[in-house]
Coordinates of C-alpha atoms in Angstrom, one line a residue:
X540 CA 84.9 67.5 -172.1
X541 CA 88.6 67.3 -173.5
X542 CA 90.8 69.8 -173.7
X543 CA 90.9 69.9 -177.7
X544 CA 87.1 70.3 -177.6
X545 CA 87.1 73.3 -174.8
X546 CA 89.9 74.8 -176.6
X547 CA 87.6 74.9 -179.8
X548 CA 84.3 75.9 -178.1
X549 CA 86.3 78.8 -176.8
X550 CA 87.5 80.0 -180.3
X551 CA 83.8 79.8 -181.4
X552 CA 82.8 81.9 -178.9
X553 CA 85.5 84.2 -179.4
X554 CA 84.5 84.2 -183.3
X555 CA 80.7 84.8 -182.3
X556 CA 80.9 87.6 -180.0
X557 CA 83.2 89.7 -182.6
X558 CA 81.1 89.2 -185.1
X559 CA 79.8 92.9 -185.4
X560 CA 83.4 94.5 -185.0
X561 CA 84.9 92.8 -188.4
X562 CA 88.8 93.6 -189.1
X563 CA 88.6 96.5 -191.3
X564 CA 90.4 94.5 -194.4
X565 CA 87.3 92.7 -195.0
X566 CA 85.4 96.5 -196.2
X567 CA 86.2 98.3 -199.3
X568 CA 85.5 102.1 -198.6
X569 CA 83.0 104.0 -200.8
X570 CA 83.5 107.1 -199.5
X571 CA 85.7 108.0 -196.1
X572 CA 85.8 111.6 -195.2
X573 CA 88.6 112.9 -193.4
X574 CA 88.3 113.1 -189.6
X575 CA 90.0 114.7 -186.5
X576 CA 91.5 112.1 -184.4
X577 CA 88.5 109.4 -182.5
X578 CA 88.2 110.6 -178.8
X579 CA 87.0 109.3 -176.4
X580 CA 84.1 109.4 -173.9
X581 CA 84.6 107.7 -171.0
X582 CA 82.3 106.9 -168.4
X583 CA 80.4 110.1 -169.4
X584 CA 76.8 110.0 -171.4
X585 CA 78.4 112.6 -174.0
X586 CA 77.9 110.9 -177.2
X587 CA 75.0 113.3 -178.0
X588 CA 77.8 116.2 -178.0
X589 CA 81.0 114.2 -179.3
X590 CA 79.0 112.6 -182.6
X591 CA 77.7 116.5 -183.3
X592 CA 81.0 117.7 -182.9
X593 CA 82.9 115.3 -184.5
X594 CA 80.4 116.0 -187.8
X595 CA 81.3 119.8 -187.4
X596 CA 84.9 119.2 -187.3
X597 CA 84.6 116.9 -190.3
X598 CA 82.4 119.6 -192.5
X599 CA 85.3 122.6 -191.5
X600 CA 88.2 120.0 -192.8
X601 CA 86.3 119.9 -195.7
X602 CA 86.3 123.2 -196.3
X603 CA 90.2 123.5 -195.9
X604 CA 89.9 124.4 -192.2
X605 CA 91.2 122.7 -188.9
X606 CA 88.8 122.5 -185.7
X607 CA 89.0 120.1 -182.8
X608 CA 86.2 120.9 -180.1
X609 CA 85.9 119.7 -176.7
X610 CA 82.8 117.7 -176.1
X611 CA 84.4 118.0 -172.2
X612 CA 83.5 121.6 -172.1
X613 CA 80.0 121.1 -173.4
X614 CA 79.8 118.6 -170.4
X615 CA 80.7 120.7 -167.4
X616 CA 78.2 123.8 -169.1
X617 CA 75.1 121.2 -169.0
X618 CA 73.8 122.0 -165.6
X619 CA 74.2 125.8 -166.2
X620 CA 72.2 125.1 -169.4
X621 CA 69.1 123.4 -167.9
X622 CA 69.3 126.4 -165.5
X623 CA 69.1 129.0 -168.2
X624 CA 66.2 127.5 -170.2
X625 CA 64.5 126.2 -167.2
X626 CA 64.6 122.5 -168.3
X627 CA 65.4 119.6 -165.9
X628 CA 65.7 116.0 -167.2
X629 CA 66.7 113.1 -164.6
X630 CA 68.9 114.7 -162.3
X631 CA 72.5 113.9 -162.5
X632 CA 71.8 112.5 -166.5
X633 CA 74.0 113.7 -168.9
X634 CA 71.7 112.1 -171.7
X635 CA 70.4 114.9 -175.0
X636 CA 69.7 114.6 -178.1
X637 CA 72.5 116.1 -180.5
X638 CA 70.1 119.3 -181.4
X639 CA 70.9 120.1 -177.9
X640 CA 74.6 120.0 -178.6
X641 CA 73.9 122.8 -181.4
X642 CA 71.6 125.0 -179.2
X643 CA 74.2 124.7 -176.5
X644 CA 76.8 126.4 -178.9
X645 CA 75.0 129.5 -179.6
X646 CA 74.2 129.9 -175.6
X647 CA 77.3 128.5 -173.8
X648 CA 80.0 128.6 -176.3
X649 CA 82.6 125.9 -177.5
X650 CA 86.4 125.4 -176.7
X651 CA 89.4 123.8 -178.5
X652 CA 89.9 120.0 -177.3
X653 CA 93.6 121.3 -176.4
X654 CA 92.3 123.3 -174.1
X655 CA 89.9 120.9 -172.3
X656 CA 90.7 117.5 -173.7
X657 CA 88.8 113.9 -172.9
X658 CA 90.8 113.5 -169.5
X659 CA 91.0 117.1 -168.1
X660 CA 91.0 117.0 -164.5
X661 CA 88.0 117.3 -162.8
X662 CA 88.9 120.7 -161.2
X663 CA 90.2 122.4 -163.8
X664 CA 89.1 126.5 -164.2
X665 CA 86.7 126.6 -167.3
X666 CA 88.4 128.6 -170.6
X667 CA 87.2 132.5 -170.5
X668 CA 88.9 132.7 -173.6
X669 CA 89.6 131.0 -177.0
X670 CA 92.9 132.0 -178.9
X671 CA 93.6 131.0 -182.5
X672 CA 95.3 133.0 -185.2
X673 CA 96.5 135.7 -182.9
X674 CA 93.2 136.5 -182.2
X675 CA 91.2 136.5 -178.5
X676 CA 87.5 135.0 -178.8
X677 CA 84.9 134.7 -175.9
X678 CA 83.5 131.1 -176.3
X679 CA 80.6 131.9 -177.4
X680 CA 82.0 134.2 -180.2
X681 CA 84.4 131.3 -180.8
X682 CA 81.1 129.1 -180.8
X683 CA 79.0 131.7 -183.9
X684 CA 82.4 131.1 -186.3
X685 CA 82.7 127.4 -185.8
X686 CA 78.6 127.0 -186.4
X687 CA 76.5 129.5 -187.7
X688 CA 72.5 129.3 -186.0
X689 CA 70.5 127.5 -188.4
X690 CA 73.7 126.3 -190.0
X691 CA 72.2 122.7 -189.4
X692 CA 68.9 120.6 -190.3
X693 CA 67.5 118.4 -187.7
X694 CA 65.4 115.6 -189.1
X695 CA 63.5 112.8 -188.5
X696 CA 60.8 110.1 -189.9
X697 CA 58.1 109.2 -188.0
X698 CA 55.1 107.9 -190.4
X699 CA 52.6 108.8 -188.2
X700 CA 52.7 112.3 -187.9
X701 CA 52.4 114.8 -190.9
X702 CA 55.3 115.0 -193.2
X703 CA 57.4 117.8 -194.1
X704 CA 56.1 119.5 -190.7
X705 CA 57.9 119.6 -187.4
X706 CA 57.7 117.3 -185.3
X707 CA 58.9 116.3 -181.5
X708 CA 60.6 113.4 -181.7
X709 CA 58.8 111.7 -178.6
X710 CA 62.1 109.9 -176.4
X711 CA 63.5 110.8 -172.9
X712 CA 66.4 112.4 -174.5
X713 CA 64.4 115.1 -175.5
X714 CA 64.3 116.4 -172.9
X715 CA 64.1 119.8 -174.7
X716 CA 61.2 119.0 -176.7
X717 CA 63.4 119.8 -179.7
X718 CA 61.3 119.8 -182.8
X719 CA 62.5 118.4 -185.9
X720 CA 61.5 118.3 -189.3
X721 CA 59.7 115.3 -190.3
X722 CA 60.5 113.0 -193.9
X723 CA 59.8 109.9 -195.7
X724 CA 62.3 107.3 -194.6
X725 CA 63.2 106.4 -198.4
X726 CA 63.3 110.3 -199.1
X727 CA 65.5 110.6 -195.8
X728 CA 67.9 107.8 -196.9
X729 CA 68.6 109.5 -200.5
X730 CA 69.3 112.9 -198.5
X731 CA 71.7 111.0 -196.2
X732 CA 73.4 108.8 -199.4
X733 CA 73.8 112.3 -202.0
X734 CA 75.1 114.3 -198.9
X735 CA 77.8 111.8 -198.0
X736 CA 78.6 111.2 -202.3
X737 CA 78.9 115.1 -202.3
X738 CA 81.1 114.8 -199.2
X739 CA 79.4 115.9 -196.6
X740 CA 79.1 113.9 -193.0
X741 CA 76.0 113.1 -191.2
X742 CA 75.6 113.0 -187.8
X743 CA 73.4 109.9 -186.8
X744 CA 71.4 109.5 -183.7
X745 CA 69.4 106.0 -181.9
X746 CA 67.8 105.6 -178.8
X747 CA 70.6 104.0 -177.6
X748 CA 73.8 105.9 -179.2
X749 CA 74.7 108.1 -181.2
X750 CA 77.7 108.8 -183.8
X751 CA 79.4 110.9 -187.1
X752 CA 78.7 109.3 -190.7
X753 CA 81.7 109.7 -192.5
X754 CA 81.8 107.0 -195.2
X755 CA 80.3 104.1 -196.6
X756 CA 81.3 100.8 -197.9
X757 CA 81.1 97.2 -198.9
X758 CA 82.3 93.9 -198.4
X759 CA 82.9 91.0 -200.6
X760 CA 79.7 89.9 -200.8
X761 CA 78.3 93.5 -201.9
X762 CA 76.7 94.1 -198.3
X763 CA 76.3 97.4 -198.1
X764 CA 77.5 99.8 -194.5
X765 CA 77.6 103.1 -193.1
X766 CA 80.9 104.1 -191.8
X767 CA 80.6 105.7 -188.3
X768 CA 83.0 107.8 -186.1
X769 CA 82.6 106.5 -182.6
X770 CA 83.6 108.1 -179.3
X771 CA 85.1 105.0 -177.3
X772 CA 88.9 105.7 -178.1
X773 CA 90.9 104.6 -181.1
X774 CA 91.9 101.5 -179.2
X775 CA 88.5 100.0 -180.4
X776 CA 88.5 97.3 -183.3
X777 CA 89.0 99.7 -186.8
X778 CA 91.1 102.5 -185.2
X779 CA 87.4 103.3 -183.7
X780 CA 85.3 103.0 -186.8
X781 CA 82.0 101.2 -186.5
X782 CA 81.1 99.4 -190.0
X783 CA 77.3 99.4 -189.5
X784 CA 75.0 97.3 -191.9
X785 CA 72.8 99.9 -193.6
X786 CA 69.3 98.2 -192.5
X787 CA 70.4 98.1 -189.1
X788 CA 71.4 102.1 -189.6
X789 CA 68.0 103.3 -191.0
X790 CA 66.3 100.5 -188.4
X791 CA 67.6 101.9 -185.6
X792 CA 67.4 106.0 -186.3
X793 CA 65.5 108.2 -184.7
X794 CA 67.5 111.6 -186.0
X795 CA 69.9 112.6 -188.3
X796 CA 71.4 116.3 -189.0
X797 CA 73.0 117.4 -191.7
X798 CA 73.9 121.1 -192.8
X799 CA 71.2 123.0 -194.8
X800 CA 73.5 122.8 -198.1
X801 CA 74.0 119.1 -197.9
X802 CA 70.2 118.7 -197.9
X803 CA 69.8 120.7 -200.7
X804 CA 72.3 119.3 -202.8
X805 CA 71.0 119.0 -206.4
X806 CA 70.3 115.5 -208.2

C-alpha cells in the first residue's frame, strides 16, 4: 500500500470513529439551559449521582440561585448507606440508579463541590459542616434546602406492566428496588419536550450511563437531538456536551426524573 493511500485510509478512520462527537458548529440550539461548570468523574461509577446533581444545580440557577454539589461526597457516604438501609449490591460497585442519589440526600446529606471537589485526596476528613451566607448547616440540613423529599418524579415506561402505577424498574442498578412510576413512552416524551420548552432539565438514565438534559437542537438537515451534560471533563469534544439523536435517547432510556412542577406543566 502507498503512502498516499495509508495516509487516506487513516483520515477515514479518523472521520468514522468521530462520527458521534460532531463539532458543535454543526447544531443549532433549541433550548440550552444554563449549567454549572461539566465535572468530571474519573475512574469512579458516579454518573448516577453527578447527572442528578448536575439537574439540581441546573433547576436552582433557574430559579436565580447558585449551587455546586459534590458528587465526591455522595461517593465516600455509599458504603455507610447500604449499611443503613441494609442493602448490598456487588461489593466494591459504585453502580445506582439516580433515585438513589435523591434518597441519599435526605439520609446522608450533600456538600459544596468547593469543599470536596472531583480530585479531593483520598484521605481527606469528610465536611461536618456546610457554610454559605454566614450561616452553619449540618449536611443533611444543607441537603432538605437544596432538595425538598418528593421534590422530584421518578419515571419510567415499561409496556408490559400497568401504566400510571409504580413500577420496579427490573436492572442491576436497582439495587434498591426503587419503584417508579410507570408512562406511555409517547406520553413520557411530551412530558420530557414541554418540561425542557418551559425550562426545566431532565435528568436521563440507560443501562449503560447516565446524564443532565439541558437543551435540545438541530442540525442542517432538521435532525432533531437532546443536549446532554456529561461527567467526563470539559476537555471532551463540545466543552463536554453530548449531542444525542433523539431516537437513540428515547431507545436507550430506562428512567428519567424530573421535578413534580415540570411534569405538571400545563399545555
Amino acid at each position: 500500500m502507498t503512502r498516499k493511500w495509508l495516509l487516506l485510509l487513516t483520515a477515514l478512520v479518523a472521520l468514522t470513529g468521530c462520527n458521534r462527537q460532531r463539532p458543535q458548529g454543526d447544531y443549532t440550539h433549541d433550548v440550552l439551559l444554563p449549567m454549572t461548570p461539566v465535572k468530571n468523574q474519573g475512574k469512579s461509577e458516579l454518573c448516577w449521582a453527578y447527572a442528578m446533581l448536575a439537574t439540581i444545580e441546573t433547576e436552582h440557577l433557574l430559579r436565580g440561585d447558585s449551587v455546586n454539589l459534590s458528587a465526591v461526597y455522595i461517593g465516600r457516604k455509599l458504603a455507610d448507606y447500604q449499611r443503613l438501609t441494609g442493602l448490598h449490591p456487588t461489593p466494591t460497585s459504585q453502580r445506582a440508579m439516580c433515585q438513589t442519589l435523591l434518597n441519599m440526600l435526605q439520609h446522608m446529606g450533600i456538600v459544596g463541590y468547593d469543599v470536596m471537589p472531583d480530585d479531593a485526596p483520598g484521605d481527606m476528613p469528610m465536611p461536618q459542616w456546610v457554610f454559605m451566607l454566614g450561616a452553619r448547616y449540618t449536611p443533611k440540613e444543607f441537603a432538605h434546602s437544596v432538595c425538598a423529599p418528593d421534590e422530584y418524579l421518578s419515571l419510567t415506561s415499561l409496556p408490559d406492566s400497568n401504566y400510571y402505577n409504580k413500577v420496579e424498574v427490573p436492572i442491576a442498578d436497582n439495587w434498591e428496588h426503587n419503584r417508579l412510576l410507570n408512562v406511555p413512552q409517547d406520553t413520557l416524551r411530551h412530558h420530557v419536550d414541554r418540561a425542557l420548552q418551559r425550562r426545566h432539565p431532565v435528568c436521563w438514565e440507560s443501562k449503560r450511563h447516565a446524564m443532565a438534559i439541558v437543551g435540545t437542537a438541530h442540525d442542517k438537515r432538521g435532525n432533531s437531538y437532546y443536549v446532554l451534560k456529561n461527567s467526563w471533563g470539559a476537555d471532551q469534544p463540545n466543552g463536554g456536551l453530548v449531542y444525542m439523536p433523539a431516537d437513540e435517547l428515547w431507545r436507550d432510556m430506562v428512567a428519567v426524573y424530573m421535578t413534580q412542577e415540570a411534569y405538571n406543566l400545563n399545555n
